[in-house]
Amino acid sequence: MIPDSSEQKNHLRALEKACTGIKGLDEITLGGFPQGRPTLICGAAGCGKTLFSIEFLVHGALEYNEPGVFMAFEEKTEEITVNVASLGFDLEQMQKDKLIRLDHVRIERSEIEETGEYDLDGLFIRLGYAIDSIGAKRVVLDTIENLFSGLNNQGIIRAELRRLFEWLKEKKVTTIITGEKGDGALTRQGLEEYVSDCVILLDHRVTNKISTRLLRIVKYRGSVHGTNEYPFLIDSDGISVLPVTSLTLSHEASTDRISSGIPALDKMLGGKGFFRASSVLVSGTAGTGKTSIAGSFANETCSNGERCIYFAFEESPKQVIRNMSSIGIDLQRHIDSGLLKFNAARPTLNGLEMHLASIHKLIVQFKPHAVILDPITNLITVGSVSEVKNLLIRLIDFLQSQEITVMFTALALNDNISEQTDESVSSLVDAWLLIRDIEMNGERNRGLYVMKSRGMKHSNQVREFVISDNGVDLVDVFLGPDGVLTGSAREEQQLMQKAGIVLKDHAVSRKDREIDRKRAVLESKIASLKEEFESVREELNKTYIEDELKKEVLESNRKEMSRQRGREDSPE
């Protein structure tokens, strides 16, 4: 019986890996560096090779119970200890606890003679002792070029490099070897990358006077790994790598709805607001109220007990708080309660990739329910439209995977909706609100449109967008003789309509009073006629009664006379 290929794969021994503990790096490498094998970290001066190595050792010792040896060929151990103290790494105490051993090997180029008998036996003895003294599982050699600084014989260098790498594998230690970038090669010797099982290239680029740090896995024997360039940050918390990439569209689609903070806008969006974990774009010309909508959304989110991060690229947090207080929105109370966090910086502070990395880091730390970027058009100052779009794609994918709602604001330079930012971002977002200037009768007013809102019934009408001391609101569409009216023209027409209603009511009441008077006159005439009719009827009845009485009297007299004659004629 031939076994199934999937069963064969399950029985194959997978490459064991050592977690680095560096944020994001283990995701990219799918588990860390190859365990018991050498990894080469190369790059130009100042790109972060030594710091990567130190973090690898510190996290291994503190988190994974794997002591480490750091052998430096350039910096002294005292200098290294001071350099990483700002990151919270107490290497002196870790050495006392036998978690790390630091060793500095001084190599003088003048003392090295290029002979066929040159070897690294002395290094093997010294490194072996350091490993055995603390039971090290991890080793760092920083930097390897110094070992061969006085040699030009490529044959000797290649042989000794191979012997060094084989010796490290026999010791079964996970090793990082740092190397300086060479001309046309990853390292100066151009050999280390070929004998290393894993090669990571660090790059520190400066474009338009803006620096960006990037990481790329050049090769990784025996393992699948990320192949893109990944931005990474070096700050007070150490190194963090951004593993955000748009590979698949597999995130969930929430059916929950959240309010925009503007009831009239919620009504335009099916009466319930935005979908949770959706992306919203608010675009318009300067002064149309984009930030006011963003502030209303932040206020509503925090008022519901949910966290929000506000990334401001144009105004300081104090400016935003002051401006929002002028329209009745108090954001300071949400900052005091810990629900609202501001991060304000000019886009030129970092490159696009570094902005994405810092945004990603803050979101992971703060765990917000909503994120606001105001405005994203400022990012074009540090990158092209396509680069900004690429950044936003990765950011939106990450936020949707975390079920976080995001609102972008974008500045349009005129009323043409095909602006660069709108054009590149509008296709990415789930809802798009457009605010336009409406100029009429010497006034500038605002009109808001819902350009699109995926997955829900939404209004296709234009609403006048009003900002007052009580906040923001949308006025219902008002149609006048000349079309949609806004501002004072709308108010004048409304007053005219109210005056017309009052006049109409007055005219109706005057007619009612006239009718009442005519009714009273008619009723009086009817009453008079009734009285006259009763009088005539009584007169007629009187004559009739008198005639009847006369008839009765005559009839009675006739009968009486007949009785008397009858008595006279009868015999006695």
Short mmCIF file of C-alpha atoms in Angstrom, two decimals, residues 52-294:
data_model
loop_
_atom_site.label_atom_id
_atom_site.label_comp_id
_atom_site.label_asym_id
_atom_site.label_seq_id
_atom_site.Cartn_x
_atom_site.Cartn_y
_atom_site.Cartn_z
CA PHE A 52 19.32 42.26 16.91
CA SER A 53 21.96 39.91 18.30
CA ILE A 54 21.69 41.23 21.86
CA GLU A 55 17.88 40.92 21.86
CA PHE A 56 18.20 37.38 20.53
CA LEU A 57 20.41 36.44 23.49
CA VAL A 58 18.43 38.35 26.15
CA HIS A 59 15.03 36.94 25.12
CA GLY A 60 16.52 33.45 24.83
CA ALA A 61 17.94 33.61 28.35
CA LEU A 62 14.93 35.24 30.04
CA GLU A 63 12.02 33.71 28.14
CA TYR A 64 13.22 30.38 26.74
CA ASN A 65 15.78 29.25 29.36
CA GLU A 66 18.60 29.25 26.79
CA PRO A 67 21.76 30.99 28.10
CA GLY A 68 23.92 32.73 25.51
CA VAL A 69 27.46 33.84 24.73
CA PHE A 70 28.23 37.16 23.06
CA MET A 71 31.70 37.34 21.58
CA ALA A 72 32.61 40.80 20.27
CA PHE A 73 35.54 41.56 18.02
CA GLU A 74 35.01 45.34 17.91
CA GLU A 75 33.25 46.79 20.98
CA LYS A 76 34.34 46.14 24.52
CA THR A 77 31.94 44.36 26.86
CA GLU A 78 31.60 47.46 29.05
CA GLU A 79 30.55 49.53 26.03
CA ILE A 80 27.97 46.95 24.97
CA THR A 81 26.53 46.84 28.50
CA VAL A 82 26.10 50.61 28.57
CA ASN A 83 24.71 50.76 25.02
CA VAL A 84 21.79 48.39 25.71
CA ALA A 85 21.01 49.65 29.23
CA SER A 86 18.65 52.25 27.72
CA LEU A 87 16.49 49.37 26.47
CA GLY A 88 16.13 47.96 29.97
CA PHE A 89 18.65 45.12 29.50
CA ASP A 90 20.82 44.63 32.60
CA LEU A 91 23.65 42.59 31.12
CA GLU A 92 25.79 42.88 34.27
CA GLN A 93 23.14 41.18 36.38
CA MET A 94 22.53 38.57 33.70
CA GLN A 95 26.24 37.75 33.69
CA LYS A 96 26.16 37.33 37.48
CA ASP A 97 23.17 35.01 37.07
CA LYS A 98 25.11 33.06 34.41
CA LEU A 99 22.43 33.73 31.82
CA ILE A 100 24.78 35.54 29.47
CA ARG A 101 28.53 35.63 29.07
CA LEU A 102 30.15 38.59 27.31
CA ASP A 103 33.62 38.22 25.87
CA HIS A 104 35.73 40.68 23.89
CA VAL A 105 38.43 39.30 21.60
CA ARG A 106 41.01 41.91 20.62
CA ILE A 107 42.45 41.35 17.15
CA GLU A 108 45.29 43.46 15.82
CA ARG A 109 45.68 43.37 12.07
CA SER A 110 49.43 43.87 12.36
CA GLU A 111 49.74 40.73 14.45
CA ILE A 112 48.14 38.52 11.82
CA GLU A 113 50.54 36.97 9.35
CA GLU A 114 49.12 35.52 6.20
CA THR A 115 50.46 31.95 6.13
CA GLY A 116 49.07 28.63 5.09
CA GLU A 117 48.99 27.59 8.76
CA TYR A 118 46.53 30.33 9.81
CA ASP A 119 43.56 28.83 11.68
CA LEU A 120 40.89 29.58 14.29
CA ASP A 121 41.84 26.94 16.85
CA GLY A 122 42.45 29.57 19.50
CA LEU A 123 38.96 30.99 18.93
CA PHE A 124 37.43 27.51 19.16
CA ILE A 125 39.09 26.91 22.54
CA ARG A 126 38.04 30.26 23.96
CA LEU A 127 34.48 30.06 22.59
CA GLY A 128 34.10 26.46 23.70
CA TYR A 129 35.08 27.36 27.25
CA ALA A 130 32.57 30.23 27.31
CA ILE A 131 29.78 27.96 26.05
CA ASP A 132 30.52 25.20 28.57
CA SER A 133 30.87 27.61 31.51
CA ILE A 134 27.16 28.58 31.41
CA GLY A 135 25.68 25.77 29.31
CA ALA A 136 24.98 28.17 26.47
CA LYS A 137 22.46 27.31 23.77
CA ARG A 138 22.89 30.54 21.81
CA VAL A 139 26.00 32.26 20.49
CA VAL A 140 26.66 35.61 18.80
CA LEU A 141 29.86 36.49 16.92
CA ASP A 142 30.01 40.26 16.24
CA THR A 143 31.46 40.99 13.66
CA ILE A 144 33.15 38.21 11.73
CA GLU A 145 35.14 40.42 9.32
CA ASN A 146 37.59 41.28 12.09
CA LEU A 147 38.70 37.65 12.25
CA PHE A 148 40.04 37.91 8.70
CA SER A 149 40.94 41.58 8.55
CA GLY A 150 44.58 40.81 7.82
CA LEU A 151 44.02 38.05 5.30
CA ASN A 152 43.66 38.28 1.54
CA ASN A 153 43.85 34.58 0.72
CA GLN A 154 40.29 33.64 -0.20
CA GLY A 155 41.13 29.94 0.02
CA ILE A 156 42.16 30.22 3.68
CA ILE A 157 39.16 32.41 4.51
CA ARG A 158 36.71 30.02 2.87
CA ALA A 159 38.26 26.98 4.58
CA GLU A 160 38.28 28.59 8.02
CA LEU A 161 34.71 29.87 7.61
CA ARG A 162 33.47 26.41 6.75
CA ARG A 163 35.39 24.96 9.70
CA LEU A 164 33.92 27.59 12.03
CA PHE A 165 30.36 26.91 10.87
CA GLU A 166 30.82 23.13 11.15
CA TRP A 167 32.27 23.51 14.63
CA LEU A 168 29.26 25.59 15.74
CA LYS A 169 26.88 22.97 14.35
CA GLU A 170 28.74 20.24 16.25
CA LYS A 171 28.31 22.25 19.45
CA LYS A 172 24.55 22.37 18.65
CA VAL A 173 24.28 26.07 19.46
CA THR A 174 21.98 28.45 17.61
CA THR A 175 24.35 31.09 16.32
CA ILE A 176 24.08 34.61 14.95
CA ILE A 177 27.05 35.89 12.99
CA THR A 178 27.00 39.56 12.02
CA GLY A 179 28.73 40.82 8.91
CA GLU A 180 29.33 44.20 7.30
CA LYS A 181 27.90 44.78 3.85
CA GLY A 182 30.41 44.56 1.02
CA ASP A 183 30.63 46.00 -2.48
CA GLY A 184 28.35 43.97 -4.74
CA ALA A 185 27.89 41.29 -2.08
CA LEU A 186 26.01 40.85 1.18
CA THR A 187 29.27 40.76 3.15
CA ARG A 188 32.78 42.03 2.65
CA GLN A 189 34.21 38.57 2.04
CA GLY A 190 31.20 37.50 -0.04
CA LEU A 191 31.47 33.99 1.40
CA GLU A 192 29.49 33.98 4.65
CA GLU A 193 26.11 34.05 2.93
CA TYR A 194 26.86 30.84 1.08
CA VAL A 195 27.75 28.75 4.13
CA SER A 196 25.02 30.17 6.41
CA ASP A 197 21.71 28.32 6.73
CA CYS A 198 19.77 31.55 7.17
CA VAL A 199 20.68 35.00 5.87
CA ILE A 200 18.93 38.20 6.97
CA LEU A 201 19.72 41.53 5.36
CA LEU A 202 19.16 44.76 7.29
CA ASP A 203 18.94 48.02 5.37
CA HIS A 204 18.86 51.62 6.53
CA ARG A 205 17.68 53.74 3.62
CA VAL A 206 17.47 57.51 3.40
CA THR A 207 15.14 58.91 0.74
CA ASN A 208 14.39 62.62 0.54
CA LYS A 209 16.15 63.06 3.89
CA ILE A 210 13.78 60.52 5.51
CA SER A 211 15.21 57.29 6.91
CA THR A 212 13.57 53.87 6.85
CA ARG A 213 14.84 50.62 8.35
CA LEU A 214 13.99 47.46 6.41
CA LEU A 215 14.55 43.74 6.92
CA ARG A 216 14.58 40.99 4.29
CA ILE A 217 15.15 37.25 4.59
CA VAL A 218 17.53 36.49 1.74
CA LYS A 219 17.50 32.74 2.29
CA TYR A 220 16.37 30.16 4.84
CA ARG A 221 17.34 26.57 4.20
CA GLY A 222 14.68 24.01 5.03
CA SER A 223 11.90 26.48 5.86
CA VAL A 224 9.20 28.56 4.24
CA HIS A 225 9.52 32.25 5.13
CA GLY A 226 8.32 35.72 4.22
CA THR A 227 10.04 37.14 1.17
CA ASN A 228 9.06 40.81 1.31
CA GLU A 229 10.92 43.74 2.77
CA TYR A 230 9.59 44.43 6.25
CA PRO A 231 10.00 47.74 8.11
CA PHE A 232 11.28 47.56 11.67
CA LEU A 233 11.54 50.04 14.52
CA ILE A 234 14.31 50.61 17.05
CA ASP A 235 13.00 52.52 20.06
CA SER A 236 13.05 52.41 23.85
CA ASP A 237 11.32 49.02 23.78
CA GLY A 238 13.93 47.48 21.49
CA ILE A 239 13.25 46.11 18.02
CA SER A 240 9.83 45.43 16.55
CA VAL A 241 9.31 44.13 13.03
CA LEU A 242 6.11 44.79 11.10
CA PRO A 243 4.84 41.50 9.63
CA VAL A 244 1.78 43.06 8.00
CA THR A 245 1.33 41.94 4.41
CA SER A 246 -1.72 41.65 2.18
CA LEU A 247 -1.59 38.01 1.25
CA THR A 248 -5.16 36.81 1.58
CA LEU A 249 -8.58 38.37 2.06
CA SER A 250 -9.85 35.98 4.71
CA HIS A 251 -10.97 38.30 7.50
CA GLU A 252 -14.50 38.12 8.91
CA ALA A 253 -17.21 40.62 7.95
CA SER A 254 -19.07 41.91 10.99
CA THR A 255 -22.79 42.71 10.84
CA ASP A 256 -22.70 44.84 14.01
CA ARG A 257 -23.34 48.55 13.50
CA ILE A 258 -21.73 51.47 15.32
CA SER A 259 -22.82 55.09 15.43
CA SER A 260 -20.89 57.85 13.69
CA GLY A 261 -21.72 60.22 16.56
CA ILE A 262 -24.00 62.23 14.26
CA PRO A 263 -27.62 60.95 14.44
CA ALA A 264 -28.60 62.54 11.11
CA LEU A 265 -25.63 60.82 9.42
CA ASP A 266 -26.59 57.49 10.97
CA LYS A 267 -30.05 58.01 9.50
CA MET A 268 -28.49 58.42 6.04
CA LEU A 269 -26.62 55.13 6.62
CA GLY A 270 -29.68 52.97 7.00
CA GLY A 271 -30.50 54.43 10.40
CA LYS A 272 -27.75 52.49 12.23
CA GLY A 273 -24.35 53.92 11.23
CA PHE A 274 -21.22 52.15 10.00
CA PHE A 275 -20.41 48.45 10.08
CA ARG A 276 -17.98 47.51 12.84
CA ALA A 277 -14.44 46.77 11.55
CA SER A 278 -15.20 48.69 8.34
CA SER A 279 -13.08 51.43 6.77
CA VAL A 280 -14.49 54.93 6.25
CA LEU A 281 -13.14 57.76 4.10
CA VAL A 282 -14.19 61.38 4.74
CA SER A 283 -12.91 63.66 2.00
CA GLY A 284 -13.45 67.29 1.13
CA THR A 285 -11.79 70.65 0.62
CA ALA A 286 -10.13 72.61 3.42
CA GLY A 287 -12.50 73.86 6.11
CA THR A 288 -15.42 71.61 5.23
CA GLY A 289 -15.46 69.88 8.64
CA LYS A 290 -13.63 66.58 8.08
CA THR A 291 -11.88 66.75 11.45
CA SER A 292 -15.19 67.63 13.12
CA ILE A 293 -16.69 64.40 11.80
CA ALA A 294 -13.61 62.49 12.99
#
